C-alpha cells in the first residue's frame, strides 16, 4: 500500500510538471499557431492565431491570418 501511494505521488508530480512545461518545450513557437522554418504555400484555409514563416510565402490564396489574435501583436 505504501509503495503504491509513493508511486502515485511520483506519477502525479511528473504529470503536473509535464503539463506546466509543455508550452515551454516549444519556446518562442508557443506564441504562434503556425511556425514554419521553410516556405509557406497555402490556400482555402485560415490561421486563427499568429504565424511565423522563416522562408518565403510562395502563395497565400483565400487565407485569413490572426482572426482571434490580439490586435496589439503582429501577425
Short mmCIF file of N, CA, C and O in Angstrom, two decimals:
data_model
loop_
_atom_site.label_atom_id
_atom_site.label_comp_id
_atom_site.label_asym_id
_atom_site.label_seq_id
_atom_site.Cartn_x
_atom_site.Cartn_y
_atom_site.Cartn_z
N UNK A 1 0.82 -1.20 0.00
CA UNK A 1 0.00 0.00 0.00
C UNK A 1 0.86 1.25 0.00
O UNK A 1 0.59 2.19 -0.74
N UNK A 2 1.90 1.23 0.83
CA UNK A 2 2.78 2.40 0.92
C UNK A 2 3.53 2.62 -0.39
O UNK A 2 3.71 3.75 -0.82
N UNK A 3 3.95 1.54 -1.02
CA UNK A 3 4.64 1.64 -2.30
C UNK A 3 3.72 2.19 -3.38
O UNK A 3 4.12 3.00 -4.19
N UNK A 4 2.47 1.74 -3.39
CA UNK A 4 1.51 2.23 -4.37
C UNK A 4 1.24 3.72 -4.21
O UNK A 4 1.16 4.46 -5.19
N UNK A 5 1.13 4.17 -2.96
CA UNK A 5 0.89 5.59 -2.70
C UNK A 5 2.10 6.42 -3.13
O UNK A 5 1.95 7.48 -3.75
N UNK A 6 3.29 5.93 -2.85
CA UNK A 6 4.51 6.63 -3.26
C UNK A 6 4.59 6.73 -4.79
O UNK A 6 4.88 7.78 -5.34
N UNK A 7 4.29 5.61 -5.48
CA UNK A 7 4.29 5.61 -6.93
C UNK A 7 3.27 6.58 -7.49
O UNK A 7 3.54 7.32 -8.44
N UNK A 8 2.08 6.63 -6.89
CA UNK A 8 1.03 7.54 -7.34
C UNK A 8 1.46 8.99 -7.17
O UNK A 8 1.23 9.83 -8.04
N UNK A 9 2.10 9.31 -6.04
CA UNK A 9 2.58 10.68 -5.82
C UNK A 9 3.66 11.07 -6.82
O UNK A 9 3.66 12.19 -7.35
N UNK A 10 4.57 10.17 -7.11
CA UNK A 10 5.62 10.44 -8.10
C UNK A 10 5.00 10.65 -9.48
O UNK A 10 5.34 11.60 -10.20
N UNK A 11 4.08 9.79 -9.86
CA UNK A 11 3.42 9.92 -11.17
C UNK A 11 2.64 11.22 -11.28
O UNK A 11 2.71 11.91 -12.30
N UNK A 12 1.94 11.60 -10.22
CA UNK A 12 1.20 12.86 -10.22
C UNK A 12 2.14 14.05 -10.38
O UNK A 12 1.87 14.97 -11.14
N UNK A 13 3.27 14.03 -9.68
CA UNK A 13 4.25 15.10 -9.81
C UNK A 13 4.81 15.21 -11.20
O UNK A 13 4.99 16.30 -11.75
N UNK A 14 5.08 14.06 -11.83
CA UNK A 14 5.60 14.06 -13.19
C UNK A 14 4.56 14.63 -14.16
O UNK A 14 4.88 15.44 -15.03
N UNK A 15 3.31 14.22 -14.02
CA UNK A 15 2.26 14.71 -14.92
C UNK A 15 2.04 16.21 -14.76
O UNK A 15 1.84 16.92 -15.75
N UNK A 16 2.06 16.70 -13.54
CA UNK A 16 1.89 18.14 -13.32
C UNK A 16 3.06 18.91 -13.92
O UNK A 16 2.87 19.92 -14.59
N UNK A 17 4.27 18.41 -13.73
CA UNK A 17 5.46 19.07 -14.28
C UNK A 17 5.41 19.08 -15.80
O UNK A 17 5.72 20.08 -16.43
N UNK A 18 4.98 17.98 -16.40
CA UNK A 18 4.90 17.91 -17.87
C UNK A 18 3.86 18.86 -18.42
O UNK A 18 4.08 19.51 -19.43
N UNK A 19 2.71 18.96 -17.77
CA UNK A 19 1.66 19.83 -18.28
C UNK A 19 2.05 21.30 -18.13
O UNK A 19 1.70 22.12 -18.96
N UNK A 20 2.78 21.64 -17.08
CA UNK A 20 3.22 23.03 -16.90
C UNK A 20 4.30 23.39 -17.90
O UNK A 20 4.29 24.46 -18.49
N UNK A 21 5.22 22.46 -18.16
CA UNK A 21 6.35 22.79 -19.03
C UNK A 21 6.07 22.50 -20.49
O UNK A 21 6.92 22.72 -21.33
N UNK A 22 4.89 22.03 -20.83
CA UNK A 22 4.58 21.70 -22.22
C UNK A 22 4.72 22.91 -23.13
O UNK A 22 5.30 22.82 -24.20
N UNK A 23 4.22 24.06 -22.71
CA UNK A 23 4.33 25.27 -23.53
C UNK A 23 5.77 25.73 -23.63
O UNK A 23 6.18 26.26 -24.66
N UNK A 24 6.57 25.53 -22.61
CA UNK A 24 7.95 25.97 -22.66
C UNK A 24 8.81 25.08 -23.53
O UNK A 24 9.87 25.49 -23.95
N UNK A 25 8.36 23.86 -23.81
CA UNK A 25 9.12 22.99 -24.70
C UNK A 25 9.17 23.56 -26.12
O UNK A 25 10.13 23.35 -26.84
N UNK A 26 8.15 24.27 -26.50
CA UNK A 26 8.11 24.86 -27.83
C UNK A 26 8.89 26.17 -27.91
O UNK A 26 9.14 26.66 -29.00
N UNK A 27 9.21 26.75 -26.79
CA UNK A 27 9.96 28.00 -26.77
C UNK A 27 9.18 29.11 -27.42
O UNK A 27 7.98 29.28 -27.20
N UNK A 28 9.84 29.88 -28.30
CA UNK A 28 9.16 31.01 -28.95
C UNK A 28 8.02 30.57 -29.87
O UNK A 28 7.11 31.33 -30.13
N UNK A 29 8.04 29.33 -30.32
CA UNK A 29 6.99 28.84 -31.23
C UNK A 29 5.65 28.72 -30.52
O UNK A 29 4.61 28.66 -31.17
N UNK A 30 5.63 28.69 -29.19
CA UNK A 30 4.36 28.54 -28.48
C UNK A 30 3.46 29.76 -28.60
O UNK A 30 2.28 29.69 -28.31
N UNK A 31 3.99 30.89 -29.07
CA UNK A 31 3.20 32.10 -29.25
C UNK A 31 2.49 32.13 -30.60
O UNK A 31 1.75 33.07 -30.88
N UNK A 32 2.73 31.14 -31.45
CA UNK A 32 2.20 31.14 -32.81
C UNK A 32 1.33 29.93 -33.07
O UNK A 32 1.56 28.86 -32.53
N UNK A 33 0.34 30.10 -33.95
CA UNK A 33 -0.47 28.98 -34.40
C UNK A 33 0.27 28.20 -35.47
O UNK A 33 0.23 26.98 -35.51
N UNK A 34 0.96 28.91 -36.35
CA UNK A 34 1.78 28.30 -37.40
C UNK A 34 3.20 28.83 -37.23
O UNK A 34 3.41 30.03 -37.16
N UNK A 35 4.17 27.93 -37.17
CA UNK A 35 5.58 28.30 -37.00
C UNK A 35 6.38 27.45 -37.98
O UNK A 35 6.60 26.27 -37.76
N UNK A 36 6.79 28.06 -39.09
CA UNK A 36 7.49 27.33 -40.14
C UNK A 36 8.93 27.81 -40.27
O UNK A 36 9.21 29.00 -40.19
N UNK A 37 9.83 26.88 -40.52
CA UNK A 37 11.22 27.24 -40.80
C UNK A 37 11.44 27.44 -42.29
O UNK A 37 12.36 28.13 -42.69
N UNK A 38 10.60 26.84 -43.11
CA UNK A 38 10.76 26.91 -44.55
C UNK A 38 9.72 27.82 -45.20
O UNK A 38 9.22 28.76 -44.59
N UNK A 39 9.40 27.50 -46.46
CA UNK A 39 8.45 28.28 -47.24
C UNK A 39 7.01 27.89 -46.91
O UNK A 39 6.75 26.81 -46.40
N UNK A 40 6.08 28.80 -47.24
CA UNK A 40 4.65 28.55 -46.99
C UNK A 40 3.89 28.67 -48.30
O UNK A 40 4.05 29.64 -49.04
N UNK A 41 3.07 27.67 -48.59
CA UNK A 41 2.27 27.64 -49.80
C UNK A 41 0.89 27.10 -49.41
O UNK A 41 0.70 25.90 -49.29
N UNK A 42 -0.08 28.00 -49.17
CA UNK A 42 -1.39 27.58 -48.67
C UNK A 42 -2.51 28.26 -49.44
O UNK A 42 -2.33 29.31 -50.05
N UNK A 43 -3.69 27.66 -49.37
CA UNK A 43 -4.89 28.25 -49.95
C UNK A 43 -6.12 27.64 -49.29
O UNK A 43 -6.06 26.57 -48.71
N UNK A 44 -7.23 28.37 -49.35
CA UNK A 44 -8.52 27.92 -48.82
C UNK A 44 -8.42 27.46 -47.36
O UNK A 44 -8.86 26.38 -47.01
N UNK A 45 -7.85 28.28 -46.51
CA UNK A 45 -7.71 27.92 -45.11
C UNK A 45 -7.59 29.18 -44.27
O UNK A 45 -7.76 30.28 -44.79
N UNK A 46 -7.29 29.04 -43.00
CA UNK A 46 -7.06 30.21 -42.15
C UNK A 46 -6.20 29.82 -40.94
O UNK A 46 -5.99 28.66 -40.66
N UNK A 47 -5.72 30.83 -40.29
CA UNK A 47 -4.96 30.66 -39.04
C UNK A 47 -5.57 31.63 -38.05
O UNK A 47 -5.51 32.84 -38.24
N UNK A 48 -6.18 31.10 -37.01
CA UNK A 48 -6.85 31.97 -36.05
C UNK A 48 -5.88 32.75 -35.19
O UNK A 48 -6.23 33.73 -34.57
N UNK A 49 -4.64 32.31 -35.14
CA UNK A 49 -3.62 33.00 -34.36
C UNK A 49 -2.55 33.60 -35.24
O UNK A 49 -2.76 33.84 -36.43
N UNK A 50 -1.40 33.81 -34.65
CA UNK A 50 -0.27 34.42 -35.36
C UNK A 50 0.49 33.36 -36.14
O UNK A 50 0.46 32.18 -35.81
N UNK A 51 1.19 33.77 -37.20
CA UNK A 51 2.03 32.86 -37.96
C UNK A 51 3.44 33.42 -38.04
O UNK A 51 3.65 34.63 -37.98
N UNK A 52 4.40 32.52 -38.16
CA UNK A 52 5.79 32.90 -38.37
C UNK A 52 6.34 32.02 -39.48
O UNK A 52 6.26 30.80 -39.41
N UNK A 53 6.87 32.64 -40.52
CA UNK A 53 7.41 31.92 -41.67
C UNK A 53 8.88 32.29 -41.81
O UNK A 53 9.21 33.45 -41.98
N UNK A 54 9.74 31.28 -41.74
CA UNK A 54 11.18 31.52 -41.84
C UNK A 54 11.65 31.68 -43.27
O UNK A 54 12.68 32.30 -43.53
N UNK A 55 10.91 31.13 -44.21
CA UNK A 55 11.28 31.24 -45.63
C UNK A 55 10.40 32.26 -46.33
O UNK A 55 10.12 33.33 -45.80
N UNK A 56 9.96 31.91 -47.52
CA UNK A 56 9.13 32.80 -48.33
C UNK A 56 7.67 32.34 -48.29
O UNK A 56 7.40 31.15 -48.20
N UNK A 57 6.76 33.30 -48.37
CA UNK A 57 5.35 32.95 -48.58
C UNK A 57 5.17 32.88 -50.09
O UNK A 57 5.12 33.89 -50.77
N UNK A 58 5.14 31.67 -50.60
CA UNK A 58 5.08 31.45 -52.05
C UNK A 58 3.70 31.79 -52.58
O UNK A 58 3.55 32.49 -53.56
N UNK A 59 2.69 31.26 -51.92
CA UNK A 59 1.32 31.52 -52.35
C UNK A 59 0.42 31.48 -51.14
O UNK A 59 0.51 30.58 -50.31
N UNK A 60 -0.45 32.46 -51.04
CA UNK A 60 -1.43 32.52 -49.96
C UNK A 60 -2.72 33.03 -50.57
O UNK A 60 -2.88 34.22 -50.80
N UNK A 61 -3.63 32.12 -50.86
CA UNK A 61 -4.86 32.47 -51.54
C UNK A 61 -6.05 32.09 -50.65
O UNK A 61 -6.14 30.96 -50.20
N UNK A 62 -6.96 33.04 -50.42
CA UNK A 62 -8.11 32.82 -49.54
C UNK A 62 -7.68 32.29 -48.18
O UNK A 62 -8.20 31.31 -47.68
N UNK A 63 -6.71 32.95 -47.59
CA UNK A 63 -6.14 32.54 -46.31
C UNK A 63 -6.22 33.71 -45.33
O UNK A 63 -5.70 34.79 -45.61
N UNK A 64 -6.88 33.53 -44.22
CA UNK A 64 -7.01 34.59 -43.22
C UNK A 64 -5.99 34.36 -42.10
O UNK A 64 -5.75 33.23 -41.70
N UNK A 65 -5.41 35.44 -41.61
CA UNK A 65 -4.40 35.35 -40.56
C UNK A 65 -4.87 36.15 -39.34
O UNK A 65 -5.33 37.27 -39.46
N UNK A 66 -4.71 35.57 -38.17
CA UNK A 66 -4.94 36.28 -36.93
C UNK A 66 -6.39 36.61 -36.63
O UNK A 66 -6.68 37.65 -36.05
N UNK A 67 -7.30 35.74 -36.97
CA UNK A 67 -8.72 36.02 -36.74
C UNK A 67 -9.04 36.20 -35.26
O UNK A 67 -9.88 37.01 -34.89
N UNK A 68 -8.35 35.45 -34.39
CA UNK A 68 -8.59 35.55 -32.96
C UNK A 68 -7.36 36.04 -32.21
O UNK A 68 -7.29 35.90 -31.00
N UNK A 69 -6.40 36.59 -32.93
CA UNK A 69 -5.17 37.07 -32.30
C UNK A 69 -5.38 38.44 -31.66
O UNK A 69 -6.30 39.18 -32.02
N UNK A 70 -4.53 38.75 -30.73
CA UNK A 70 -4.56 40.05 -30.06
C UNK A 70 -4.15 41.12 -31.08
O UNK A 70 -3.09 41.04 -31.68
N UNK A 71 -4.98 42.13 -31.32
CA UNK A 71 -4.66 43.16 -32.31
C UNK A 71 -3.40 43.94 -31.98
O UNK A 71 -2.80 44.54 -32.87
N UNK A 72 -2.97 43.94 -30.73
CA UNK A 72 -1.78 44.67 -30.35
C UNK A 72 -0.50 43.94 -30.77
O UNK A 72 0.58 44.55 -30.76
N UNK A 73 -0.60 42.69 -31.18
CA UNK A 73 0.57 41.91 -31.59
C UNK A 73 0.58 41.74 -33.10
O UNK A 73 -0.43 41.68 -33.74
N UNK A 74 1.78 41.64 -33.64
CA UNK A 74 1.92 41.40 -35.07
C UNK A 74 1.48 40.00 -35.41
O UNK A 74 1.68 39.07 -34.65
N UNK A 75 0.87 39.84 -36.57
CA UNK A 75 0.51 38.52 -37.06
C UNK A 75 1.23 38.26 -38.35
O UNK A 75 1.52 39.16 -39.09
#
